Structure formats: C-alpha cells, structure tokens
Short mmCIF file of C-alpha atoms in Angstrom, two decimals:
data_model
loop_
_atom_site.label_atom_id
_atom_site.label_comp_id
_atom_site.label_asym_id
_atom_site.label_seq_id
_atom_site.Cartn_x
_atom_site.Cartn_y
_atom_site.Cartn_z
CA UNK A 7 0.66 19.00 -6.48
CA UNK A 8 -2.00 16.46 -7.48
CA UNK A 9 -4.28 19.23 -8.72
CA UNK A 10 -1.56 20.64 -10.97
CA UNK A 11 -0.81 17.17 -12.35
CA UNK A 12 -4.46 16.53 -13.18
CA UNK A 13 -4.68 19.96 -14.82
CA UNK A 14 -1.71 19.12 -17.05
CA UNK A 15 -3.37 15.86 -18.06
CA UNK A 16 -6.60 17.68 -18.82
CA UNK A 17 -4.80 20.26 -20.94
CA UNK A 18 -3.12 17.48 -22.90
CA UNK A 19 -6.54 16.05 -23.76
CA UNK A 20 -8.14 19.35 -24.79
CA UNK A 21 -7.34 21.88 -27.46
CA UNK A 22 -5.63 24.24 -25.01
CA UNK A 23 -2.17 23.17 -26.18
CA UNK A 24 -0.67 22.89 -29.65
CA UNK A 25 -0.43 19.34 -31.05
CA UNK A 26 3.36 19.45 -30.78
CA UNK A 27 3.10 20.06 -27.04
CA UNK A 28 0.47 17.44 -26.18
CA UNK A 29 2.77 14.39 -26.00
CA UNK A 30 5.52 16.11 -24.00
CA UNK A 31 3.04 17.76 -21.62
CA UNK A 32 1.25 14.45 -21.04
CA UNK A 33 4.57 12.73 -20.34
CA UNK A 34 5.46 15.56 -17.92
CA UNK A 35 2.12 15.20 -16.15
CA UNK A 36 2.44 11.42 -15.77
CA UNK A 37 5.99 11.83 -14.44
CA UNK A 38 4.71 14.29 -11.83
CA UNK A 39 1.87 11.92 -10.94
CA UNK A 40 4.38 9.12 -10.40
CA UNK A 41 6.27 11.41 -8.02
CA UNK A 42 3.06 11.83 -6.02
CA UNK A 43 3.02 8.02 -5.69
CA UNK A 44 6.71 7.91 -4.74
CA UNK A 45 7.91 6.27 -7.99
CA UNK A 46 10.34 7.19 -10.75
CA UNK A 47 8.88 4.79 -13.33
CA UNK A 48 5.65 2.79 -13.43
CA UNK A 49 6.14 -0.91 -12.53
CA UNK A 50 5.95 -3.32 -15.45
CA UNK A 51 2.66 -5.28 -15.46
CA UNK A 52 2.98 -9.04 -14.68
CA UNK A 53 4.03 -11.08 -17.71
CA UNK A 54 1.00 -13.35 -17.27
CA UNK A 55 -2.28 -13.15 -15.38
CA UNK A 56 -1.54 -13.30 -11.69
CA UNK A 57 -3.99 -13.49 -8.82
CA UNK A 58 -3.01 -11.31 -5.84
CA UNK A 59 -2.84 -13.09 -2.46
CA UNK A 60 -6.27 -13.15 -0.83
CA UNK A 61 -4.73 -11.81 2.38
CA UNK A 62 -3.66 -8.63 0.57
CA UNK A 63 -7.06 -8.22 -1.11
CA UNK A 64 -8.82 -8.67 2.25
CA UNK A 65 -6.44 -6.19 3.90
CA UNK A 66 -7.16 -3.60 1.20
CA UNK A 67 -10.91 -4.06 1.72
CA UNK A 68 -10.42 -3.67 5.48
CA UNK A 69 -8.53 -0.37 5.29
CA UNK A 70 -10.21 1.22 2.24
CA UNK A 71 -13.56 1.59 0.51
CA UNK A 72 -14.15 0.65 -3.14
CA UNK A 73 -12.53 3.94 -4.30
CA UNK A 74 -9.43 3.31 -2.20
CA UNK A 75 -10.23 6.06 0.34
CA UNK A 76 -8.99 5.15 3.82
CA UNK A 77 -11.77 4.09 6.21
CA UNK A 78 -9.74 4.60 9.36
CA UNK A 79 -6.19 6.03 9.36
CA UNK A 80 -5.32 4.09 12.54
CA UNK A 81 -5.82 0.60 11.10
CA UNK A 82 -2.30 0.40 9.66
CA UNK A 83 0.68 1.17 11.87
CA UNK A 84 2.78 2.30 8.90
CA UNK A 85 1.87 3.20 5.33
CA UNK A 86 3.18 0.21 3.36
CA UNK A 87 2.43 -3.52 3.38
CA UNK A 88 4.43 -5.79 1.08
CA UNK A 89 3.88 -9.48 0.33
CA UNK A 90 6.61 -11.82 -0.93
CA UNK A 91 6.20 -15.39 -2.18
CA UNK A 92 8.74 -18.12 -1.40
CA UNK A 93 11.49 -18.46 -4.02
CA UNK A 94 12.74 -21.97 -3.14
CA UNK A 95 9.75 -23.88 -4.60
CA UNK A 96 10.92 -26.80 -2.47
CA UNK A 97 8.96 -29.59 -0.84
CA UNK A 98 11.17 -29.20 2.24
CA UNK A 99 10.27 -26.68 4.89
CA UNK A 100 13.01 -24.26 3.85
CA UNK A 101 11.86 -20.84 2.64
CA UNK A 102 13.61 -17.93 0.95
CA UNK A 103 12.14 -14.48 0.32
CA UNK A 104 13.91 -11.86 -1.82
CA UNK A 105 13.49 -8.41 -0.24
CA UNK A 106 15.46 -6.31 -2.74
CA UNK A 107 12.40 -4.13 -3.46
CA UNK A 108 12.37 -2.79 0.11
CA UNK A 109 13.86 0.72 0.07
CA UNK A 110 16.67 1.55 2.47
CA UNK A 111 14.65 4.39 4.00
CA UNK A 112 11.72 2.14 4.94
CA UNK A 113 11.35 1.50 8.65
CA UNK A 114 10.67 -2.18 9.36
CA UNK A 115 7.73 -2.41 11.75
CA UNK A 116 6.49 -6.01 11.65
CA UNK A 117 7.29 -9.08 9.56
CA UNK A 118 5.13 -12.21 9.43
CA UNK A 119 5.56 -15.67 7.90
CA UNK A 120 2.22 -16.96 6.59
CA UNK A 121 2.01 -20.75 6.11
CA UNK A 122 -1.07 -22.69 5.03
CA UNK A 123 -1.62 -25.72 7.27
CA UNK A 124 -2.80 -28.74 5.27
CA UNK A 125 -5.13 -31.41 6.66
CA UNK A 126 -3.00 -33.84 8.73
CA UNK A 127 -1.89 -37.14 7.31
CA UNK A 128 -4.10 -40.15 8.12
CA UNK A 129 -2.22 -42.73 10.16
CA UNK A 130 -3.11 -46.32 10.95
CA UNK A 131 -2.18 -46.12 14.59
CA UNK A 132 -4.14 -44.39 17.36
CA UNK A 133 -3.85 -40.62 17.62
CA UNK A 134 -1.83 -39.98 20.71
CA UNK A 135 -1.65 -36.21 20.33
CA UNK A 136 -3.95 -33.48 19.06
CA UNK A 137 -1.13 -30.93 18.80
CA UNK A 138 2.44 -30.71 17.61
CA UNK A 139 5.14 -28.09 18.11
CA UNK A 140 6.05 -25.89 15.15
CA UNK A 141 9.30 -23.89 15.32
CA UNK A 142 10.53 -21.23 12.89
CA UNK A 143 14.27 -20.57 12.63
CA UNK A 144 16.37 -17.95 10.91
CA UNK A 145 19.05 -19.83 8.97
CA UNK A 146 22.50 -18.45 9.75
CA UNK A 147 24.59 -21.01 7.84
CA UNK A 148 23.00 -22.12 4.58
CA UNK A 149 24.71 -25.53 4.40
CA UNK A 150 24.67 -26.30 8.14
CA UNK A 151 21.26 -25.24 9.48
CA UNK A 152 21.12 -28.15 11.95
CA UNK A 153 24.37 -27.29 13.72
CA UNK A 154 24.19 -25.41 17.07
CA UNK A 155 25.24 -22.13 15.46
CA UNK A 156 23.53 -22.71 12.15
CA UNK A 157 20.12 -21.31 13.06
CA UNK A 158 18.35 -18.95 15.45
CA UNK A 159 14.87 -19.56 16.90
CA UNK A 160 12.34 -16.88 15.93
CA UNK A 161 8.99 -18.37 16.97
CA UNK A 162 7.53 -21.60 18.37
CA UNK A 163 4.07 -22.73 19.41
CA UNK A 164 1.66 -25.67 19.53
CA UNK A 165 -0.48 -26.17 16.42
CA UNK A 166 -3.65 -28.26 16.21
CA UNK A 167 -3.64 -31.44 14.13
CA UNK A 168 -7.39 -31.37 13.64
CA UNK A 169 -7.90 -28.37 11.36
CA UNK A 170 -6.43 -26.69 8.29
CA UNK A 171 -5.86 -23.02 7.54
CA UNK A 172 -3.31 -20.23 7.82
CA UNK A 173 -0.72 -20.01 10.58
CA UNK A 174 1.14 -16.72 11.12
CA UNK A 175 4.55 -16.47 12.82
CA UNK A 176 6.36 -13.25 13.78
CA UNK A 177 9.84 -13.07 12.19
CA UNK A 178 10.65 -9.36 12.51
CA UNK A 179 14.26 -9.72 13.84
CA UNK A 180 15.30 -11.84 10.85
CA UNK A 181 13.87 -9.41 8.29
CA UNK A 182 15.59 -6.47 9.98
CA UNK A 183 18.87 -8.38 9.68
CA UNK A 184 18.24 -9.11 5.99
CA UNK A 185 17.36 -5.53 5.07
CA UNK A 186 20.48 -4.22 6.81
CA UNK A 187 22.73 -6.86 5.20
CA UNK A 188 21.27 -8.55 2.12
CA UNK A 189 23.99 -11.23 2.12
CA UNK A 190 22.82 -12.47 5.54
CA UNK A 191 19.52 -13.67 4.04
CA UNK A 192 19.89 -17.46 4.12
CA UNK A 193 16.18 -18.06 4.49
CA UNK A 194 14.00 -19.75 7.08
CA UNK A 195 13.69 -23.28 8.40
CA UNK A 196 10.47 -24.68 9.87
CA UNK A 197 10.41 -27.85 11.99
CA UNK A 198 7.52 -29.96 13.28
CA UNK A 199 8.01 -31.95 16.49
CA UNK A 200 5.92 -33.75 19.05
CA UNK A 201 5.05 -32.34 22.45
CA UNK A 202 8.22 -31.64 24.38
CA UNK A 203 10.30 -31.58 21.20
CA UNK A 204 10.17 -35.31 20.46
CA UNK A 205 10.90 -36.24 16.82
CA UNK A 206 8.01 -37.28 14.55
CA UNK A 207 8.71 -39.40 11.48
CA UNK A 208 6.86 -38.77 9.32
CA UNK A 209 5.57 -35.50 10.79
CA UNK A 210 1.75 -35.56 10.91
CA UNK A 211 1.55 -31.85 10.06
CA UNK A 212 2.44 -30.35 6.69
CA UNK A 213 2.35 -26.85 5.28
CA UNK A 214 1.67 -26.02 1.64
CA UNK A 215 4.91 -25.52 -0.27
CA UNK A 216 5.75 -23.32 -3.23
CA UNK A 217 5.55 -26.34 -5.51
CA UNK A 218 2.61 -28.63 -6.07
CA UNK A 219 0.01 -26.47 -4.31
CA UNK A 220 -2.39 -23.81 -5.49
CA UNK A 221 -0.92 -20.31 -5.67
CA UNK A 222 -3.45 -19.11 -3.08
CA UNK A 223 -1.82 -21.40 -0.47
CA UNK A 224 1.84 -20.67 -1.16
CA UNK A 225 4.14 -19.61 1.71
CA UNK A 226 4.25 -15.84 2.03
CA UNK A 227 6.16 -13.20 3.93
CA UNK A 228 4.12 -10.11 4.82
CA UNK A 229 6.11 -6.99 5.73
CA UNK A 230 4.66 -3.87 7.36
CA UNK A 231 6.83 -0.76 6.94
CA UNK A 232 6.74 3.02 6.93
CA UNK A 233 8.62 4.98 4.27
CA UNK A 234 8.44 8.29 6.15
CA UNK A 235 6.26 9.99 3.53
CA UNK A 236 3.61 11.70 5.63
CA UNK A 237 1.02 14.22 4.52
CA UNK A 238 2.14 17.65 3.41
CA UNK A 239 0.51 20.83 4.65
CA UNK A 240 -2.82 21.87 3.14
CA UNK A 241 -2.54 23.85 -0.11
CA UNK A 242 -3.04 27.59 0.18
CA UNK A 243 -3.94 28.41 -3.41
CA UNK A 244 -5.59 27.00 -6.48
CA UNK A 245 -3.98 26.33 -9.86
CA UNK A 246 -1.35 28.95 -10.67
CA UNK A 247 -2.79 31.64 -12.88
CA UNK A 248 -5.97 29.72 -13.70
CA UNK A 249 -4.11 27.96 -16.54
CA UNK A 250 -6.27 26.65 -19.35
CA UNK A 251 -9.55 28.28 -18.24
CA UNK A 252 -11.22 31.04 -20.23
CA UNK A 253 -11.89 34.49 -18.78
CA UNK A 254 -15.64 33.82 -18.87
CA UNK A 255 -15.18 30.53 -16.95
CA UNK A 256 -13.10 32.24 -14.29
CA UNK A 257 -15.73 34.97 -13.98
CA UNK A 258 -18.42 32.31 -13.57
CA UNK A 259 -16.36 30.63 -10.83
CA UNK A 260 -16.27 33.91 -8.90
CA UNK A 261 -20.07 34.04 -8.97
CA UNK A 262 -20.41 30.56 -7.43
CA UNK A 263 -19.79 30.06 -3.70
CA UNK A 264 -16.82 28.02 -2.58
CA UNK A 265 -17.70 24.33 -2.77
CA UNK A 266 -16.39 20.88 -3.64
CA UNK A 267 -16.64 19.50 -7.19
CA UNK A 268 -15.89 16.04 -8.65
CA UNK A 269 -12.44 15.31 -10.08
CA UNK A 270 -12.13 11.78 -11.49
CA UNK A 271 -8.80 9.95 -11.68
CA UNK A 272 -9.11 6.91 -13.98
CA UNK A 273 -6.03 4.64 -13.86
CA UNK A 274 -7.07 2.77 -16.99
CA UNK A 275 -7.37 6.03 -18.91
CA UNK A 276 -3.81 7.03 -18.05
CA UNK A 277 -2.44 3.56 -18.85
CA UNK A 278 -1.81 2.23 -15.33
CA UNK A 279 -4.46 -0.49 -15.11
CA UNK A 280 -1.91 -3.22 -15.92
CA UNK A 281 -0.10 -2.91 -12.57
CA UNK A 282 -2.69 -1.33 -10.26
CA UNK A 283 -5.02 -3.99 -8.82
CA UNK A 284 -7.33 -1.75 -6.81
CA UNK A 285 -8.94 0.70 -7.09
CA UNK A 286 -9.57 1.19 -10.82
CA UNK A 287 -9.76 4.92 -10.13
CA UNK A 288 -11.01 7.37 -7.53
CA UNK A 289 -12.61 10.78 -7.08
CA UNK A 290 -9.99 13.27 -5.90
CA UNK A 291 -12.51 16.18 -5.82
CA UNK A 292 -11.41 19.81 -6.15
CA UNK A 293 -12.45 23.14 -4.67
CA UNK A 294 -13.83 25.96 -6.76
CA UNK A 295 -15.82 29.12 -6.18
CA UNK A 296 -15.69 32.55 -4.60
CA UNK A 297 -15.18 33.68 -1.03
CA UNK A 298 -17.19 36.95 -1.00
CA UNK A 299 -17.52 39.33 1.92
CA UNK A 300 -18.97 38.68 4.44
CA UNK A 301 -17.78 35.10 4.91
CA UNK A 302 -20.48 32.90 6.39
CA UNK A 303 -19.93 29.83 8.57
CA UNK A 304 -20.98 27.63 5.63
CA UNK A 305 -17.76 28.69 3.91
CA UNK A 306 -15.73 27.28 6.82
CA UNK A 307 -13.42 30.32 6.94
CA UNK A 308 -10.34 30.52 9.10
CA UNK A 309 -9.97 33.54 11.37
CA UNK A 310 -7.20 34.77 9.10
CA UNK A 311 -9.47 34.48 6.05
CA UNK A 312 -12.19 36.47 7.84
CA UNK A 313 -9.74 39.27 8.65
CA UNK A 314 -8.36 39.22 5.08
CA UNK A 315 -11.90 39.42 3.69
CA UNK A 316 -12.66 42.47 5.85
CA UNK A 317 -9.41 44.23 4.87
CA UNK A 318 -10.15 43.56 1.19
CA UNK A 319 -13.78 44.75 1.40
CA UNK A 320 -12.91 47.98 3.20
CA UNK A 321 -9.86 48.65 0.97
CA UNK A 322 -7.76 49.17 4.06
CA UNK A 323 -4.59 47.95 2.37
CA UNK A 324 -3.47 47.78 -1.25
CA UNK A 325 -2.80 44.44 -2.92
CA UNK A 326 -4.88 42.32 -0.51
CA UNK A 327 -6.98 39.81 -2.44
CA UNK A 328 -10.06 37.92 -1.33
CA UNK A 329 -9.48 34.57 0.43
CA UNK A 330 -9.11 31.47 -1.75
CA UNK A 331 -11.37 28.43 -2.00
CA UNK A 332 -9.16 25.46 -1.08
CA UNK A 333 -9.42 22.02 0.57
CA UNK A 334 -9.59 22.28 4.36
CA UNK A 335 -9.82 18.53 4.94
CA UNK A 336 -7.85 15.90 3.03
CA UNK A 337 -8.19 12.12 3.05
CA UNK A 338 -5.67 9.43 2.16
CA UNK A 339 -6.14 6.72 -0.45
CA UNK A 340 -4.72 3.20 -0.74
CA UNK A 341 -3.30 1.47 -3.80
CA UNK A 342 -2.98 -2.30 -4.17
CA UNK A 343 -0.50 -2.98 -6.96
CA UNK A 344 2.20 -5.23 -8.42
CA UNK A 345 5.77 -3.95 -8.09
CA UNK A 346 8.61 -4.63 -10.55
CA UNK A 347 9.23 -8.05 -8.94
CA UNK A 348 5.52 -8.95 -9.22
CA UNK A 349 5.14 -8.77 -5.45
CA UNK A 350 1.84 -7.29 -4.27
CA UNK A 351 2.08 -4.02 -2.33
CA UNK A 352 -0.54 -2.10 -0.36
CA UNK A 353 0.46 1.53 0.06
CA UNK A 354 -1.32 4.41 1.73
CA UNK A 355 -0.89 7.94 0.33
CA UNK A 356 -1.83 10.96 2.43
CA UNK A 357 -3.66 14.09 1.26
CA UNK A 358 -5.08 12.65 -1.97
CA UNK A 359 -8.81 13.45 -1.70
CA UNK A 360 -10.36 16.83 -0.90
CA UNK A 361 -12.81 15.97 1.88
CA UNK A 362 -14.29 19.47 2.16
CA UNK A 363 -13.60 23.00 1.00
CA UNK A 364 -13.30 26.30 2.79
CA UNK A 365 -12.17 29.89 2.43
CA UNK A 366 -8.57 30.36 3.52
#
C-alpha cells in the first residue's frame, strides 16, 4: 500500500496527470498515507513551540536509528508509547492525566508515573533518616481521598533523601480502570512519610509539580500499549499496471536485474513536519528489475518463483509470467509525534522499509 501511495504523490508532482487532477490526486494520496499510519486526519501542530519530554526522545533513540528504522523489534513490548502531562498544575501532590486519546482497541500493557525528585529541603536539626517512604494511591473519591475507602494503594517504596532525579512508579491497574470507565478517573495522590509510616511535617522530600518548575521536570504518565496493528503479508506484485512509467522505462527495468533502489519519504515536503518530531523523513526503498531465467541465488528466489520461471521459459503453460521483483524482507519504522491533545506519542509501524528484494 505504501508503494502505491508514494506513486500517487509522485504522479501529482510530475506532468503525468492533468492540472485539474493534481490537487485531488494529491489529497487522495495523503489520505491513503494517513491510513498507513492509522489516522483519519493529521494531528494539528502544537499552538506554540513545545519541547517533547526527554524520556520520549531518549526512548525513540533507543528503539530507532536516525531515519526511524527499528534497531531491535523486541525492545518494545507493544507498538505504542504515549506520554501525558499532569493537568492539575497544583503544588499539592495530586495528579490528573486525561487519557481520552487512548483508543478503545488499544491493549494496556504497562503504565508508569514519572516524578522528578527535587533536592531535599535543608533542615536545622540533625538528619535522622536518609530515606523516606513514598506511596502512590489511586483516588476513588475525589473529595474524600483520605477516608478508608477514598483511595487504593498502587505502589510504595523507600526513596533516598540524598539525591535528585526521576522516580518511576507502576500504576497499571489504575489506568486500566480509567480506560474502561473514563468517569472513574479521579487522579492520583502521592504521600511522603517517615520510615514505618510516621508523619513528616514538613516532608523533607518534594517532587516537581506542574506549576513553578521547568517543563522538562513536570509529572508525567507514560503508557505502553498495543493497538493490534501488526505487519501485513509481503506484497506479491509491483505497482498495478506500471502506472505513470513510459514504455521505454519499463523496458529498461526489464533489462536490469532485480535489486533495491532508494525511495525517499520527506515529511516536510508533504506538509507533516509541524506534528512529526522524529524522523524528518526516511528511505522506504523499493524493488525494481527483472527476474530472468535461470534465477540465480543472488536474486533470492523462492522455490515457487524458480518453478514459475522454468514453466515460463519452456512455455509449458499459457499465461504464466516471469516472477516479480518484490521486497522479501521488510523493516518497521518509528514515529515520534504530537497528537491532537499535544501529548507526545512514539508509535512503531510494521512493514515500512524494503530491507531486501527478491524474485517471487
């Protein structure tokens, strides 16, 4: 499908179509390309310059190279990672994350609360403890979170008072509840206590809030999901009918052996650079050339292609064509982008780059 989309875009930019058809064909091609990326409409770019969370940038660089091609398909458990910033903007340790952009068909795998631990307050008295206990609760009753039935413990552990940096807490059960019933999302409550649960006033440990701290340190929910969109089967033919290519070009293709050729996808050129963070584009590659008899090992033929080539060469059956030059290995790519709510999403798309070509 991607090859057909890119062909339509190329035709819109050349003289192969009448001027009246260029705009509609380009719109058709971009709509098809959005379908490849699982979208109906392109997200609106952020209203002002916005820096993506460093965690998401680092995760993209871990799973993909500079062109977005996946380094190792086993790094991510699912194919989507979403980040959400706290919506309360409160100095209190109450947090609310709006998850309306999560599709109903997405399977919730893991959810994490990321909090930036500030340097501890300096106190006049002697330091009796080097740790304190941090607990994360799912709020069940918005106005009564401190009542016995007003909250549910999600995670608790000892945190050092001698360093600063990110702390990550698993909150998967709460997020599963919220995605099943949006009205149940009353947010999270974080408490800081002494060893054994003793109260601390004021608490020596603070986390950066959504107000009064740099955007790079704001509380964040990171959600790992899978939308069920896995790779389709390998294509079995090239562009239908060789659309847009002259007879002489097609004849030249038949003289060249089957091999891989560059095929650039530039997101800025197609008007998507406002919402796609990384990559700026990638090389999809495409397969072109002939599969003449006899098929050598360098053409990576399947057994079926070898038999078809023999039948065609010996004219043993009417209507049997030569094998086609098509991708026989496909790689996934990753996009880091802003969605309609200006949340940053990392999404992996299967079968987007022709890794090698063969005669099939």
